[in-house]
Tab-separated table of C-alpha atoms and ligand atoms in Angstrom:
chain	number	residue	atom	x	y	z
A	1	MET	CA	86.097	129.486	82.529
A	2	GLN	CA	85.598	125.744	82.988
A	3	LYS	CA	88.900	123.920	83.589
A	4	LEU	CA	89.718	120.843	81.572
A	5	TYR	CA	91.480	117.709	82.877
A	6	ALA	CA	92.248	114.474	81.046
A	7	VAL	CA	93.629	110.967	81.092
A	8	ILE	CA	95.769	109.765	78.210
A	9	GLY	CA	96.547	106.158	77.320
A	10	ASP	CA	96.060	103.546	74.635
A	11	PRO	CA	93.653	101.823	74.977
A	12	ILE	CA	91.650	104.173	77.206
A	13	ALA	CA	87.946	103.470	76.568
A	14	GLN	CA	87.774	101.213	79.651
A	15	SER	CA	89.147	103.896	82.020
A	16	MET	CA	87.006	104.655	85.046
A	17	SER	CA	88.894	107.885	85.771
A	18	PRO	CA	86.481	110.194	83.887
A	19	ILE	CA	83.417	108.978	85.821
A	20	MET	CA	85.297	109.124	89.112
A	21	HIS	CA	86.759	112.630	88.641
A	22	ASN	CA	83.663	114.171	87.025
A	23	ASP	CA	81.596	112.940	89.972
A	24	LEU	CA	84.086	114.633	92.332
A	25	PHE	CA	84.064	117.920	90.413
A	26	GLN	CA	80.285	117.974	90.649
A	27	PHE	CA	80.248	116.901	94.312
A	28	TYR	CA	82.732	119.610	95.358
A	29	GLY	CA	81.125	122.281	93.132
A	30	ILE	CA	84.192	122.736	90.930
A	31	ASP	CA	83.582	123.997	87.406
A	32	ALA	CA	85.778	121.459	85.604
A	33	HIS	CA	85.520	118.533	83.238
A	34	TYR	CA	87.694	115.390	82.869
A	35	HIS	CA	87.961	113.622	79.531
A	36	ALA	CA	89.696	110.422	78.280
A	37	PHE	CA	91.896	110.739	75.193
A	38	ALA	CA	93.253	107.725	73.293
A	39	ILE	CA	96.747	108.788	72.242
A	40	LYS	CA	99.004	106.567	70.150
A	41	GLU	CA	102.662	106.370	71.213
A	42	LYS	CA	103.806	108.193	68.084
A	43	ASN	CA	101.460	111.101	68.891
A	44	LEU	CA	102.424	111.619	72.534
A	45	GLU	CA	104.592	114.691	71.962
A	46	ILE	CA	101.980	116.302	69.705
A	47	ALA	CA	99.332	115.631	72.359
A	48	VAL	CA	101.425	117.249	75.103
A	49	ASN	CA	102.061	120.285	72.897
A	50	GLY	CA	98.319	120.482	72.274
A	51	PHE	CA	97.656	120.356	76.022
A	52	ARG	CA	100.111	123.221	76.474
A	53	ALA	CA	98.378	125.195	73.712
A	54	ILE	CA	94.935	124.872	75.313
A	55	ASP	CA	96.361	125.309	78.829
A	56	LEU	CA	94.913	121.995	80.084
A	57	ALA	CA	94.848	122.208	83.891
A	58	GLY	CA	96.183	118.700	84.512
A	59	PHE	CA	96.113	115.119	83.318
A	60	ASN	CA	96.635	111.506	84.244
A	61	VAL	CA	98.933	109.279	82.261
A	62	THR	CA	98.445	105.564	81.860
A	63	VAL	CA	99.789	102.643	79.847
A	64	PRO	CA	101.822	102.919	77.603
A	65	HIS	CA	102.913	106.541	78.276
A	66	LYS	CA	104.036	106.585	81.928
A	67	VAL	CA	107.760	106.526	81.083
A	68	ALA	CA	107.749	108.258	77.668
A	69	ILE	CA	105.937	111.303	79.082
A	70	MET	CA	108.844	112.219	81.379
A	71	PRO	CA	111.170	114.050	78.936
A	72	LEU	CA	108.178	116.022	77.622
A	73	LEU	CA	107.500	117.670	81.005
A	74	ASP	CA	109.164	120.706	82.613
A	75	GLU	CA	109.710	119.274	86.090
A	76	ILE	CA	109.513	115.839	87.714
A	77	ASP	CA	108.917	115.257	91.397
A	78	PRO	CA	111.888	113.386	93.003
A	79	LEU	CA	109.843	110.268	93.926
A	80	ALA	CA	108.453	109.991	90.383
A	81	LYS	CA	111.972	110.495	89.034
A	82	SER	CA	113.343	107.663	91.142
A	83	ILE	CA	110.435	105.368	90.195
A	84	GLY	CA	110.973	106.344	86.573
A	85	ALA	CA	107.280	106.786	85.774
A	86	VAL	CA	104.683	109.567	85.920
A	87	ASN	CA	100.919	109.080	86.249
A	88	THR	CA	99.828	112.616	87.161
A	89	VAL	CA	100.701	115.978	85.606
A	90	VAL	CA	99.861	119.372	87.080
A	91	ASN	CA	99.930	122.564	85.022
A	92	VAL	CA	101.284	125.352	87.246
A	93	ASN	CA	101.194	128.589	85.238
A	94	GLY	CA	102.202	126.788	82.065
A	95	CYS	CA	104.855	124.630	83.757
A	96	LEU	CA	103.987	120.911	83.483
A	97	ILE	CA	105.056	119.043	86.635
A	98	GLY	CA	105.008	115.231	86.757
A	99	TYR	CA	104.210	113.125	89.819
A	100	ASN	CA	103.674	109.458	90.568
A	101	THR	CA	100.645	108.905	92.804
A	102	ASP	CA	100.394	105.135	92.156
A	103	GLY	CA	102.704	104.122	94.994
A	104	SER	CA	101.762	107.015	97.271
A	105	GLY	CA	98.076	106.280	96.597
A	106	PHE	CA	98.612	102.679	97.606
A	107	VAL	CA	100.474	103.683	100.773
A	108	HIS	CA	97.882	106.363	101.610
A	109	GLY	CA	95.172	103.681	101.434
A	110	LEU	CA	97.250	101.283	103.508
A	111	LYS	CA	97.807	103.896	106.238
A	112	SER	CA	94.066	104.563	106.411
A	113	LYS	CA	93.395	100.851	107.066
A	114	LEU	CA	96.179	99.974	109.501
A	115	PRO	CA	96.965	101.707	112.797
A	116	SER	CA	100.661	101.861	111.809
A	117	ILE	CA	102.929	100.550	109.070
A	118	VAL	CA	106.150	101.281	110.963
A	119	ASN	CA	108.205	98.128	111.628
A	120	LYS	CA	105.826	96.003	109.560
A	121	LYS	CA	107.150	93.092	107.532
A	122	VAL	CA	105.974	93.415	103.954
A	123	LEU	CA	106.067	90.982	101.041
A	124	ILE	CA	105.550	92.242	97.502
A	125	ILE	CA	104.725	89.645	94.842
A	126	GLY	CA	105.861	90.811	91.405
A	127	ALA	CA	108.538	93.164	90.114
A	128	GLY	CA	106.849	95.144	87.313
A	129	GLY	CA	105.900	98.821	87.162
A	130	ALA	CA	103.256	98.636	89.884
A	131	ALA	CA	105.568	96.740	92.269
A	132	ARG	CA	108.256	99.341	91.633
A	133	SER	CA	106.072	102.325	92.563
A	134	ILE	CA	104.774	100.573	95.697
A	135	TYR	CA	108.230	99.328	96.790
A	136	PHE	CA	109.910	102.725	96.335
A	137	THR	CA	107.118	104.594	98.110
A	138	LEU	CA	106.976	102.152	101.034
A	139	ALA	CA	110.771	102.346	101.315
A	140	SER	CA	110.589	106.161	101.287
A	141	VAL	CA	108.097	106.252	104.190
A	142	GLY	CA	109.973	103.650	106.240
A	143	VAL	CA	108.541	100.219	106.916
A	144	GLY	CA	110.407	97.424	108.715
A	145	THR	CA	111.348	95.147	105.817
A	146	ILE	CA	110.095	94.690	102.268
A	147	ASP	CA	110.825	91.308	100.726
A	148	LEU	CA	110.328	90.773	97.021
A	149	THR	CA	109.288	87.614	95.238
A	150	ASN	CA	108.927	87.236	91.491
A	151	ARG	CA	108.983	84.591	88.776
A	152	THR	CA	112.058	86.314	87.318
A	153	LEU	CA	114.445	86.898	90.223
A	154	GLU	CA	116.747	89.192	88.232
A	155	LYS	CA	113.898	91.687	87.847
A	156	ALA	CA	113.283	91.734	91.598
A	157	LYS	CA	117.009	92.207	92.259
A	158	GLY	CA	117.153	95.076	89.755
A	159	LEU	CA	114.145	96.742	91.333
A	160	SER	CA	115.652	96.613	94.808
A	161	TYR	CA	119.044	97.797	93.490
A	162	ASP	CA	117.471	100.832	91.770
A	163	CYS	CA	115.656	102.032	94.880
A	164	PRO	CA	117.284	105.176	96.351
A	165	TYR	CA	115.619	104.699	99.748
A	166	GLU	CA	117.195	102.327	102.224
A	167	VAL	CA	115.137	99.347	103.337
A	168	GLN	CA	115.997	95.812	104.353
A	169	THR	CA	115.031	93.401	101.554
A	170	SER	CA	115.405	89.712	100.750
A	171	ILE	CA	114.771	88.488	97.237
A	172	LEU	CA	112.841	85.216	97.350
A	173	THR	CA	111.787	82.600	94.854
A	174	LEU	CA	108.028	82.043	94.736
A	175	SER	CA	108.380	78.770	96.671
A	176	GLU	CA	110.613	80.389	99.326
A	177	ALA	CA	107.958	83.083	99.792
A	178	GLU	CA	105.235	80.439	100.115
A	179	GLU	CA	107.249	78.630	102.807
A	180	GLN	CA	107.800	81.697	104.997
A	181	LEU	CA	104.473	83.426	104.395
A	182	ALA	CA	103.614	83.428	108.102
A	183	VAL	CA	106.310	86.004	108.922
A	184	TYR	CA	104.576	88.821	107.007
A	185	ASP	CA	102.162	91.446	108.326
A	186	ILE	CA	101.334	92.820	104.880
A	187	ILE	CA	101.314	90.968	101.537
A	188	ILE	CA	100.856	92.894	98.284
A	189	GLN	CA	100.038	91.036	95.071
A	190	THR	CA	101.079	93.169	92.064
A	191	THR	CA	101.300	90.664	89.188
A	192	SER	CA	98.645	90.291	86.517
A	193	ILE	CA	97.950	86.702	87.612
A	194	GLY	CA	94.249	86.170	88.363
A	195	MET	CA	93.097	89.086	86.236
A	196	ALA	CA	90.133	88.448	83.923
A	197	PRO	CA	89.825	86.392	81.780
A	198	GLN	CA	92.233	83.963	83.544
A	199	THR	CA	90.602	84.278	86.922
A	200	GLU	CA	91.363	80.758	88.176
A	201	CYS	CA	95.134	81.423	88.581
A	202	LYS	CA	96.986	82.672	91.644
A	203	PRO	CA	100.673	83.626	91.944
A	204	ILE	CA	101.554	81.624	95.078
A	205	SER	CA	99.932	79.131	97.394
A	206	LEU	CA	98.661	80.519	100.704
A	207	HIS	CA	98.818	77.417	102.909
A	208	ASN	CA	101.218	79.126	105.349
A	209	LEU	CA	99.308	82.420	105.580
A	210	ARG	CA	98.795	83.682	109.135
A	211	GLU	CA	95.372	84.857	110.331
A	212	ASN	CA	94.874	88.659	110.330
A	213	THR	CA	97.621	89.270	107.793
A	214	PHE	CA	96.718	92.253	105.611
A	215	VAL	CA	96.537	90.982	102.025
A	216	SER	CA	96.118	93.364	99.116
A	217	ASP	CA	95.698	92.512	95.456
A	218	ILE	CA	95.994	95.431	93.037
A	219	ILE	CA	93.681	93.699	90.530
A	220	TYR	CA	90.058	94.953	90.467
A	221	ASN	CA	88.721	92.818	87.623
A	222	PRO	CA	87.481	90.511	89.100
A	223	LEU	CA	86.691	92.386	92.312
A	224	GLU	CA	87.817	89.336	94.305
A	225	THR	CA	90.661	87.347	92.749
A	226	GLU	CA	91.245	83.682	93.519
A	227	PHE	CA	94.236	84.868	95.587
A	228	LEU	CA	92.057	87.157	97.736
A	229	LYS	CA	89.357	84.484	98.087
A	230	ARG	CA	91.894	82.003	99.469
A	231	ALA	CA	93.436	84.660	101.730
A	232	LYS	CA	90.021	85.529	103.167
A	233	GLU	CA	89.308	81.819	103.787
A	234	ARG	CA	92.501	81.698	105.857
A	235	GLY	CA	91.396	84.632	108.004
A	236	ALA	CA	93.303	87.443	106.308
A	237	ILE	CA	92.085	91.032	106.079
A	238	THR	CA	91.758	91.605	102.342
A	239	GLU	CA	91.642	94.567	100.000
A	240	ASN	CA	91.153	94.624	96.231
A	241	GLY	CA	92.648	96.888	93.581
A	242	ILE	CA	89.916	99.498	93.858
A	243	ALA	CA	91.785	100.835	96.898
A	244	MET	CA	94.951	101.646	94.932
A	245	PHE	CA	93.029	102.972	91.936
A	246	VAL	CA	90.872	105.250	94.065
A	247	ASN	CA	93.740	106.506	96.208
A	248	GLN	CA	96.013	107.320	93.258
A	249	GLY	CA	93.067	109.279	91.855
A	250	ALA	CA	92.422	111.008	95.179
A	251	LEU	CA	96.038	112.209	95.422
A	252	ALA	CA	95.928	113.439	91.801
A	253	PHE	CA	92.670	115.295	92.550
A	254	GLU	CA	94.304	116.867	95.600
A	255	LYS	CA	97.280	118.062	93.530
A	256	TRP	CA	94.914	119.679	91.016
A	257	THR	CA	92.352	121.221	93.358
A	258	GLY	CA	93.835	121.302	96.873
A	259	ILE	CA	90.964	119.081	98.069
A	260	LEU	CA	91.689	115.573	99.341
A	261	PRO	CA	88.427	113.925	98.256
A	262	ASP	CA	86.238	111.369	99.978
A	263	THR	CA	87.743	108.016	98.937
A	264	ASN	CA	84.643	106.083	100.102
A	265	ARG	CA	82.543	108.033	97.636
A	266	MET	CA	85.116	107.346	94.910
A	267	ALA	CA	85.171	103.620	95.689
A	268	ILE	CA	81.367	103.451	95.470
A	269	THR	CA	81.416	105.221	92.082
A	270	VAL	CA	84.030	102.801	90.746
A	271	GLN	CA	82.400	99.727	92.250
A	272	LYS	CA	79.041	100.643	90.675
A	273	GLN	CA	80.770	101.025	87.355
A	274	LEU	CA	82.326	97.573	87.749
A	275	GLY	CA	78.987	96.060	88.647
A	276	GLY	CA	79.907	95.331	92.269
A	277	LYS	CA	77.990	96.177	95.445
B	301	ATR	P1	102.701	96.246	85.794
B	301	ATR	O1	103.276	97.473	85.184
B	301	ATR	O2	101.199	96.211	85.795
B	301	ATR	O3	103.276	95.949	87.126
B	301	ATR	P2	104.446	94.480	84.324
B	301	ATR	O4	105.512	95.503	84.423
B	301	ATR	O5	104.213	93.846	82.998
B	301	ATR	O6	103.052	95.053	84.785
B	301	ATR	O7	104.751	93.342	85.424
B	301	ATR	C1	104.012	92.178	85.491
B	301	ATR	C2	104.410	91.356	86.723
B	301	ATR	O8	103.592	90.186	86.721
B	301	ATR	C3	105.846	90.858	86.716
B	301	ATR	O9	106.282	90.720	88.042
B	301	ATR	C4	105.710	89.481	86.038
B	301	ATR	O10	106.721	88.559	86.364
B	301	ATR	P3	108.095	88.517	85.500
B	301	ATR	O11	108.929	89.653	85.965
B	301	ATR	O12	108.683	87.181	85.825
B	301	ATR	O13	107.671	88.635	84.057
B	301	ATR	C5	104.416	89.018	86.650
B	301	ATR	N1	103.748	87.996	85.854
B	301	ATR	C6	102.945	88.201	84.799
B	301	ATR	N2	102.495	87.014	84.320
B	301	ATR	C7	103.022	86.037	85.099
B	301	ATR	C8	102.920	84.599	85.136
B	301	ATR	N3	102.173	83.944	84.263
B	301	ATR	N4	103.588	83.957	86.108
B	301	ATR	C9	104.350	84.613	87.010
B	301	ATR	N5	104.489	85.964	87.025
B	301	ATR	C10	103.843	86.668	86.086
């Protein structure tokens, strides 16, 4: 019988996950279908019970359900538990197990682009949900240092305090980060600044950026933010948010099917959908 997978969120119409996963099911000859469901917050528990009733094989969880889903599941992977958010659920013989592949997807993509991330100096801009999953996952795999900069310093401090994995961290104001930008090997932009429709904004100035620094922006609309444009002009190696989106999807697909899919194919599917080359 055909297996059914899903993504739940609200809103969800804009999600590129169905196109990406359905293309993979077809490409790998798997008899399965992936569907997007708009679920209101008040209906989350009913939806999960419905998924149990129809024995849904697995699903992705997006805004605003990533935290609220947790008590409705049977098991939570330790990394997802420490992050405090779930984006992927696997149904193992009726037992719903929650994972977080956002951070691990990001790190998986990073490892595929850089020869090594050991001993690297990382700066994360932002301290929201995305920063949290990336910071915790990078800390769990062991990088040199991860500094945090954010408009609201208390949020960055809280994020670092909550992390169960040991890593050396300084909390910096945005202007302190700008001043010492040249010390970093990897810079990860996780705020919503520069996202359409306010594409002219960038979170920090890049006048001190060193050539060949790896600069990633998790935004994919637009495909090249003002921040990435400036970074590229200064000789950085840049990556947009398609990388994180595709890699979180690839790790979810692997958990469901045992196949780690071709992320280049996934990126092309998503890029076409976004109107890019
Ligand atoms: P997500 O889950 O996508 O990470 P989030 O949890 O709402 O989203 O976090 C948004 C991040 O963008 C935060 O770091 C936020 O900074 P604050 O903690 O100071 O709110 C940052 N951010 C959003 N708009 C911003 C702005 N106009 N200027 C500076 N930082 C901004």
